[in-house]
Coordinates of C-alpha atoms (C1' of nucleotides) in Angstrom, one line a residue:
Chain A
M27 CA 22.7 -0.1 -0.3
G28 CA 24.7 0.8 -2.2
S29 CA 25.0 -1.9 -4.1
V30 CA 23.9 -2.4 -7.8
P31 CA 22.3 -6.1 -8.9
P32 CA 24.2 -7.6 -11.0
E33 CA 20.9 -7.4 -13.6
L34 CA 21.3 -3.5 -13.5
S35 CA 25.2 -3.2 -13.8
L36 CA 26.7 -2.9 -17.2
D37 CA 28.8 -5.4 -16.8
F38 CA 27.3 -8.4 -17.8
R39 CA 28.3 -11.1 -15.7
P40 CA 27.6 -14.8 -16.4
T41 CA 25.1 -14.5 -13.3
F42 CA 22.7 -13.2 -15.4
V43 CA 20.7 -13.9 -17.2
P44 CA 17.4 -12.7 -18.5
K45 CA 14.6 -14.8 -18.2
T46 CA 10.9 -14.4 -18.1
I47 CA 9.3 -13.9 -14.8
S48 CA 7.3 -17.2 -15.2
N49 CA 10.4 -18.7 -15.6
F50 CA 12.3 -17.1 -12.6
L51 CA 9.2 -17.8 -10.1
K52 CA 9.7 -21.4 -11.5
E53 CA 13.2 -21.5 -10.3
V54 CA 12.6 -19.5 -7.1
S55 CA 9.8 -21.8 -6.2
M56 CA 12.4 -24.4 -7.0
V57 CA 14.4 -22.8 -3.9
G58 CA 13.5 -24.8 -0.6
N59 CA 15.3 -22.5 1.8
V60 CA 12.9 -19.2 2.6
S61 CA 15.1 -16.6 3.1
D62 CA 16.9 -17.3 0.0
K63 CA 13.9 -17.6 -2.3
V64 CA 12.9 -14.1 -0.4
S65 CA 16.2 -12.4 -1.5
K66 CA 15.6 -14.0 -5.2
V67 CA 12.8 -12.3 -5.6
D68 CA 13.3 -9.3 -3.6
A69 CA 16.5 -8.8 -5.8
F70 CA 14.8 -9.3 -9.3
V71 CA 12.2 -6.6 -7.6
K72 CA 14.7 -4.1 -7.1
G73 CA 15.9 -5.4 -10.5
L74 CA 12.6 -3.9 -12.1
E75 CA 12.4 -0.9 -10.0
E76 CA 15.0 -0.1 -11.2
E77 CA 14.2 -0.5 -14.6
M78 CA 11.6 1.7 -14.2
R79 CA 13.2 4.3 -13.1
K80 CA 15.0 4.6 -16.1
I81 CA 12.3 4.1 -18.2
D82 CA 10.6 6.8 -16.5
A83 CA 12.0 9.4 -18.6
F84 CA 9.9 7.6 -21.1
K85 CA 7.4 6.6 -20.3
R86 CA 4.8 8.3 -22.7
E87 CA 6.9 6.6 -25.3
L88 CA 6.6 3.4 -23.1
P89 CA 3.0 3.4 -21.3
L90 CA 2.9 -0.2 -21.9
C91 CA 6.5 -1.1 -20.7
M92 CA 5.9 0.8 -17.8
L93 CA 2.4 -1.1 -16.7
L94 CA 3.9 -4.0 -17.5
L95 CA 7.0 -3.2 -14.7
N96 CA 5.2 -2.3 -13.0
D97 CA 2.8 -5.1 -12.9
A98 CA 5.7 -7.4 -12.8
I99 CA 6.7 -5.5 -9.2
V100 CA 3.8 -5.6 -7.9
A101 CA 3.3 -9.0 -8.6
L102 CA 6.7 -10.2 -7.5
K103 CA 6.4 -8.1 -4.2
E104 CA 3.5 -9.5 -3.2
E105 CA 5.2 -13.0 -3.8
S106 CA 8.0 -12.2 -1.7
M107 CA 5.7 -11.2 1.1
Q108 CA 3.9 -14.2 1.5
C109 CA 6.9 -15.7 1.3
V110 CA 7.6 -14.1 4.2
T111 CA 5.1 -13.8 6.0
R112 CA 3.4 -17.5 5.8
N113 CA 6.4 -19.4 4.9
V114 CA 8.8 -17.9 6.8
E115 CA 10.5 -20.3 8.4
P116 CA 8.1 -20.4 10.8
V117 CA 9.4 -20.0 14.4
L118 CA 7.9 -22.7 16.1
E119 CA 6.0 -22.1 19.5
E120 CA 3.0 -23.6 20.6
F121 CA 0.5 -22.2 23.0
I122 CA 0.7 -23.7 26.6
P123 CA -2.5 -23.4 29.0
L124 CA -1.4 -21.5 32.1
K125 CA -3.6 -23.8 33.5
N126 CA -1.7 -27.1 32.7
N127 CA 1.1 -26.1 33.9
K128 CA 0.3 -27.5 37.1
K129 CA 1.1 -31.1 35.1
E130 CA 4.1 -30.3 33.1
T131 CA 5.4 -28.1 35.6
K132 CA 9.0 -28.2 33.1
H133 CA 10.5 -31.0 31.6
S134 CA 7.8 -30.7 28.7
E135 CA 10.7 -29.5 26.1
E136 CA 9.7 -31.8 23.7
D137 CA 5.9 -32.2 23.8
G138 CA 5.2 -33.1 20.2
A139 CA 2.8 -30.9 20.0
S140 CA 2.8 -30.3 16.5
I141 CA 2.4 -30.6 13.0
T142 CA 2.2 -33.4 11.6
T143 CA 4.7 -35.7 11.1
K144 CA 4.8 -36.9 15.0
K145 CA 2.1 -39.0 16.3
D146 CA 3.6 -42.1 17.3
K147 CA 4.6 -40.3 20.4
D148 CA 3.4 -38.0 22.2
P149 CA 3.4 -38.7 26.0
N150 CA 2.0 -35.8 27.2
N151 CA -0.6 -35.8 25.1
N152 CA -3.2 -34.8 27.6
N153 CA -1.9 -31.5 28.4
Y154 CA -2.4 -30.4 25.3
N155 CA -6.1 -30.7 25.2
I156 CA -7.1 -27.4 24.5
N157 CA -10.7 -26.8 24.5
K158 CA -11.6 -27.1 21.1
D159 CA -13.8 -24.7 21.5
K160 CA -12.6 -21.6 20.9
K161 CA -13.8 -18.6 22.5
N162 CA -11.7 -16.4 21.2
W163 CA -12.0 -13.2 22.1
M164 CA -12.2 -10.7 19.9
S165 CA -15.5 -9.1 19.7
S166 CA -14.7 -6.5 17.9
V167 CA -12.0 -5.8 15.5
Q168 CA -10.7 -2.7 16.1
L169 CA -7.3 -1.9 17.3
W170 CA -7.6 -1.4 21.0
N171 CA -11.0 -1.5 22.8
T172 CA -10.8 -0.2 26.8
D173 CA -12.7 -0.9 29.0
D174 CA -13.7 2.4 29.8
D175 CA -15.0 4.2 27.2
D176 CA -18.7 3.9 26.9
Y177 CA -20.6 2.8 22.9
R178 CA -23.7 3.5 23.9
S179 CA -23.6 7.3 23.1
T180 CA -21.6 7.0 19.7
D181 CA -24.0 6.8 17.5
H182 CA -22.8 4.9 15.0
K183 CA -23.0 6.3 11.6
L184 CA -23.2 3.1 10.1
D185 CA -22.8 4.3 6.2
T186 CA -22.1 1.5 3.8
K187 CA -18.5 1.9 3.5
R188 CA -16.3 -1.5 3.7
N189 CA -13.3 -0.8 2.7
D190 CA -11.4 -4.3 2.9
E191 CA -8.9 -2.9 4.5
D192 CA -10.7 -1.0 7.3
P193 CA -10.6 -2.7 10.5
F194 CA -13.0 -1.0 11.7
Q195 CA -15.5 -2.1 9.6
G196 CA -16.0 -5.5 11.5
C197 CA -16.1 -3.2 15.0
K198 CA -19.6 -3.4 16.6
N199 CA -20.3 0.0 17.6
R200 CA -18.5 3.6 17.2
G201 CA -17.0 1.7 14.1
S202 CA -17.1 5.3 12.2
A203 CA -16.7 7.3 15.5
R204 CA -13.0 9.0 13.2
A205 CA -14.1 12.9 13.7
F206 CA -15.8 12.8 16.8
M207 CA -15.3 11.0 19.4
P208 CA -18.1 11.2 21.6
F209 CA -17.2 11.0 25.0
K210 CA -18.8 11.5 28.0
P211 CA -20.0 14.3 29.4
N212 CA -18.1 14.7 32.3
L213 CA -14.8 13.5 31.4
G214 CA -14.2 16.5 28.5
L215 CA -11.1 17.4 27.9
A216 CA -7.5 16.5 28.4
V217 CA -6.9 13.9 26.2
R218 CA -2.8 13.0 26.1
K219 CA -0.7 12.1 23.5
E220 CA -1.0 8.2 24.3
E221 CA -4.6 9.2 24.5
K222 CA -5.2 9.9 21.2
E223 CA -8.6 9.5 19.9
E224 CA -8.0 7.7 16.9
I225 CA -4.8 7.4 15.5
P226 CA -4.4 6.1 11.8
V227 CA -2.2 3.3 10.8
H228 CA -1.6 1.7 8.1
G229 CA -5.0 1.6 7.3
L230 CA -5.6 0.7 10.8
T231 CA -7.1 3.0 13.6
L232 CA -6.4 2.9 17.0
L233 CA -8.6 4.1 19.2
T234 CA -7.9 5.1 22.2
P235 CA -11.1 6.3 25.1
G236 CA -11.2 9.4 26.2
I237 CA -9.9 8.9 30.1
K238 CA -7.2 6.9 30.8
N239 CA -6.8 8.2 34.0
L240 CA -5.1 10.2 35.9
K241 CA -1.3 10.3 36.1
E242 CA 1.1 13.2 37.0
E243 CA 4.2 13.2 38.0
S244 CA 4.2 14.0 41.9
G245 CA 6.7 17.2 43.4
S246 CA 9.0 14.4 44.4
T247 CA 10.3 13.2 41.4
G248 CA 8.9 9.4 41.9
S249 CA 6.8 9.2 38.9
R250 CA 8.1 8.2 36.1
T251 CA 6.2 9.1 33.2
S252 CA 5.2 12.9 34.2
C253 CA 2.1 12.7 32.1
S254 CA 0.2 15.9 32.9
R255 CA -3.2 14.5 31.9
A256 CA -5.8 16.7 32.6
V257 CA -7.8 15.8 35.6
S258 CA -11.3 15.2 35.0
S259 CA -13.4 14.2 37.1
S260 CA -14.2 11.5 36.4
A261 CA -11.0 8.7 37.6
P262 CA -12.1 5.5 36.9
N263 CA -11.7 5.6 40.5
A264 CA -14.0 8.3 40.6
Q265 CA -12.9 8.8 44.0
S266 CA -12.2 12.5 43.4
N267 CA -15.3 12.9 42.3
F268 CA -16.7 12.8 45.9
R269 CA -15.7 15.7 47.9
S270 CA -15.3 18.4 45.3
G271 CA -15.6 20.8 48.1
P272 CA -14.8 24.5 49.5
Q273 CA -11.7 22.4 49.7
P274 CA -7.8 24.4 49.8
L275 CA -5.8 23.8 47.1
A276 CA -4.1 22.2 48.6
H277 CA -5.6 19.6 49.2
H278 CA -7.2 19.4 46.3
L279 CA -3.3 18.7 45.4
Q280 CA -3.2 16.4 47.7
Q281 CA -6.5 14.3 46.4
Q282 CA -4.2 14.7 42.7
Q283 CA -1.5 13.1 43.9
Q284 CA -3.0 10.3 45.4
Q285 CA -5.3 9.7 42.1
Q286 CA -2.3 10.0 40.4
Q287 CA -0.5 7.5 42.6
T288 CA -3.6 4.8 42.4
A289 CA -4.5 5.8 39.4
R290 CA -3.2 3.3 36.8
K291 CA -4.0 3.3 33.2
Q292 CA -7.4 2.3 32.2
R293 CA -7.0 -1.4 30.5
R294 CA -6.7 -1.8 26.8
C295 CA -7.3 -4.7 25.1
W296 CA -6.0 -6.2 22.2
S297 CA -7.8 -6.6 19.2
P298 CA -7.9 -9.0 16.5
E299 CA -6.2 -7.2 14.3
L300 CA -3.5 -5.7 16.6
H301 CA -2.7 -9.0 17.5
R302 CA -2.7 -10.4 14.5
R303 CA 0.2 -8.0 13.7
F304 CA 1.8 -8.6 16.6
V305 CA 2.0 -12.0 16.4
N306 CA 3.4 -11.3 12.5
A307 CA 6.1 -9.0 13.9
L308 CA 7.1 -12.0 15.9
Q309 CA 7.1 -14.3 13.0
Q310 CA 9.5 -11.8 11.2
L311 CA 12.0 -11.2 14.0
G312 CA 12.1 -15.3 14.6
G313 CA 10.4 -16.1 17.5
S314 CA 8.7 -14.6 21.0
Q315 CA 11.8 -15.3 22.8
V316 CA 13.8 -13.3 20.2
A317 CA 12.0 -10.0 19.8
T318 CA 12.0 -7.4 21.7
P319 CA 9.5 -5.2 22.5
K320 CA 10.8 -2.0 20.7
Q321 CA 11.2 -4.4 17.4
I322 CA 7.8 -5.5 17.6
R323 CA 6.5 -2.7 18.3
E324 CA 8.4 -1.0 15.0
L325 CA 7.1 -3.4 12.8
M326 CA 4.0 -3.4 14.0
Q327 CA 3.1 0.3 13.4
V328 CA 0.8 1.0 15.2
D329 CA 1.4 4.6 16.5
G330 CA 0.4 5.5 19.6
L331 CA 1.1 1.7 20.9
T332 CA 3.9 1.7 23.4
N333 CA 6.8 -0.1 24.6
D334 CA 5.6 -1.1 27.6
E335 CA 2.5 -2.0 26.0
V336 CA 4.5 -5.2 24.2
K337 CA 6.7 -5.5 26.3
S338 CA 3.6 -6.6 28.8
H339 CA 1.7 -8.9 25.7
L340 CA 5.3 -10.0 24.9
Q341 CA 5.6 -11.1 28.3
K342 CA 2.3 -13.3 28.5
Y343 CA 2.8 -14.2 25.6
R344 CA 6.5 -15.7 26.5
L345 CA 4.5 -17.5 28.9
H346 CA 2.1 -19.2 26.6
T347 CA 4.5 -20.4 24.3
R348 CA 7.8 -22.5 24.4
R349 CA 9.7 -23.1 21.5
L350 CA 9.6 -26.2 19.7
P351 CA 13.5 -27.4 18.5
P352 CA 13.7 -26.6 15.0
S353 CA 12.0 -30.0 13.6
T354 CA 14.5 -31.7 11.9
T355 CA 12.3 -32.0 8.5
T356 CA 10.8 -28.5 8.2
P357 CA 8.6 -28.2 4.8
A358 CA 8.6 -25.0 5.5
N359 CA 5.4 -25.0 4.9
Q360 CA 4.5 -26.0 7.8
S361 CA 2.2 -24.5 9.2
V362 CA 3.0 -23.1 13.1
V363 CA 0.9 -23.5 15.7
V364 CA 0.4 -19.8 17.0
L365 CA -2.7 -18.3 18.5
G366 CA -4.8 -18.0 15.5
S367 CA -6.1 -14.1 16.3
G368 CA -6.7 -13.3 19.9
L369 CA -6.5 -10.3 21.0
W370 CA -7.1 -8.2 23.9
I371 CA -10.6 -7.1 24.3
S372 CA -11.7 -5.4 27.4
Q373 CA -13.9 -7.2 29.5
D374 CA -16.5 -5.6 30.5
Q375 CA -18.0 -2.8 28.9
Y376 CA -19.6 -4.8 26.0
G377 CA -22.8 -6.5 27.6
E378 CA -23.9 -4.3 30.4
S379 CA -25.0 -0.9 29.1
S380 CA -28.0 0.1 31.0
K381 CA -29.6 1.6 29.0
G382 CA -28.8 1.8 24.8
S383 CA -29.9 -1.8 25.0
S384 CA -28.8 -2.5 21.4
S385 CA -25.0 -1.2 22.5
Q386 CA -23.5 -2.5 19.7
S387 CA -26.0 -0.8 17.5
G388 CA -23.0 -0.8 15.2
S389 CA -22.1 -3.6 14.1
P390 CA -23.1 -4.2 10.7
Q391 CA -22.9 -8.0 11.4
G392 CA -25.3 -7.9 13.9
P393 CA -24.5 -8.8 18.0
L394 CA -22.8 -12.2 17.1
Q395 CA -21.8 -13.1 20.2
L396 CA -20.0 -16.2 20.7
A397 CA -19.9 -17.6 17.2
A398 CA -21.0 -21.0 18.1
N399 CA -18.0 -22.2 15.7
T400 CA -15.5 -25.4 17.3
G401 CA -14.3 -26.4 14.6
G402 CA -10.5 -26.0 15.0
T403 CA -8.9 -25.3 11.7
S404 CA -7.0 -28.2 11.6
T405 CA -3.0 -26.4 11.2
T406 CA -1.6 -29.3 9.3
G407 CA -3.0 -28.6 6.2
G408 CA -0.8 -25.7 5.0
D409 CA -1.1 -22.1 5.1
S410 CA -4.2 -21.6 5.9
M411 CA -4.8 -20.3 8.7
E412 CA -5.8 -17.2 10.7
D413 CA -9.3 -17.1 9.7
D414 CA -10.8 -17.6 12.1
E415 CA -10.8 -14.4 13.1
D416 CA -14.3 -13.3 12.6
A417 CA -15.0 -15.7 15.2
K418 CA -16.5 -12.5 17.9
S419 CA -16.9 -13.6 21.8
E420 CA -17.0 -12.0 24.9
S421 CA -13.9 -13.1 26.3
Y422 CA -10.6 -13.7 25.5
S423 CA -7.6 -15.7 26.3
W424 CA -4.9 -17.4 25.2
K425 CA -6.1 -20.9 25.8
S426 CA -8.8 -20.3 23.3
H427 CA -6.0 -20.4 20.9
I428 CA -3.9 -23.6 21.6
H429 CA -4.2 -25.9 19.1
K430 CA -3.4 -29.7 19.3
P431 CA -2.6 -31.5 15.9
G432 CA -3.5 -34.8 17.2
K433 CA -6.4 -35.9 15.9
D434 CA -7.5 -36.9 19.2
D435 CA -7.8 -34.5 21.3
V436 CA -8.3 -35.2 24.7
Chain B
dG28 C1' 17.0 4.2 27.6
dA29 C1' 15.6 -0.7 26.5
dG30 C1' 15.0 -5.0 28.1
dG31 C1' 13.4 -8.9 31.9
dG32 C1' 11.1 -10.3 35.0
dA33 C1' 8.2 -9.8 39.0
dA34 C1' 4.1 -7.5 42.0
dT35 C1' -0.1 -5.5 41.9
dA36 C1' -4.2 -3.7 40.2
dT37 C1' -8.5 -4.8 37.8
Chain C
dC13 C1' -8.2 -17.3 37.6
dA14 C1' -6.3 -14.3 33.8
dT15 C1' -4.9 -10.5 31.8
dA16 C1' -2.5 -5.6 32.0
dT17 C1' -0.5 -2.0 34.5
dT18 C1' 3.6 0.0 37.1
dC19 C1' 7.7 -1.1 39.8
dC20 C1' 12.3 -2.8 39.9
dC21 C1' 16.5 -4.1 38.6
dT22 C1' 20.1 -5.0 35.1

DNA sequence: GAGGGAATAT
DNA sequence: CATATTCCCT
């Protein structure tokens, strides 16, 4: 951190030649190596920032300078980001449907699944015939979905706020359930650290429903998470409810303990946005095989997300992907075959709401269920992808995102 | 504690 | 069956 970029140091070395931004960009664009590219840009930005700091004292005298500098910085940063996110020597991974595992038990290392150049040989194309029809799994855009929370009770306010950055906007329901989380009456309290009702995240908010389930440390030191969550009577398994009679306290405790033992955390499903971040993080970290849960979690910057959750997600992700051999050519802008945007989404919760038929009422766009879009975006083209996120469906699955490059996918 | 893998629950 | 959580081991 200490080093001063050449642009700033007083000793002008030959390395530093002032150039216009457009020249600079031109130059950078010629650089093949992405990381070089990025570091070049970053260095430049650094210089600009330093410059800005310097003239900060004179900002009143040089307002336009400030403006220009700022403008340049922002633009370059953007550029840099883009380099990183989409160009970063994409770690090529492809999805493999678990189902077909049988066939390709192993040895499918060199599957050619990919990008463009190889069409002459792909022996196992059949393996990868993915259902091109994507039943994407997201039905909401929220970060987490859980089965538990009932949406019907939320009275969406649906105000017209639609920030582009607000992941909520697409949310079917409870889009704006920020300040107040309508919980079921019976499960009143007990919000534990993990189950914060909402967690602001970089413009993302992560909602978790009220209750995951109870789990406390039993006296026997055994349990790992000694989370003392309030024992609301409405555990998912609601066994507790049944006999809440006048029984001795000991009994009660026992029951609680049993619950704790048996009770599991409510399943939370990954929203598209969340998953997008996940994938993004993976890319930055060099692929699912090398990224570690913690790193991923930190990169994702999602509050409330636990290592375990990431780990689990990662585990599954790895199951579905295989690293592709660093393709010889690697033109740096070939797109990666990553699952575009699937996320876990809860399984039931959507359809069945008995009373508030309009359950999802909130969704601004109306209840688009299974989007009919079957068109697989042909990834080959360039870096346009990850746009299929709007499709919503009730189901989720990795396979729905597998993409087969070959035109003839059978 | 973190990571990986596997058992188990949903 | 697929996914999510938890357990076990290192």
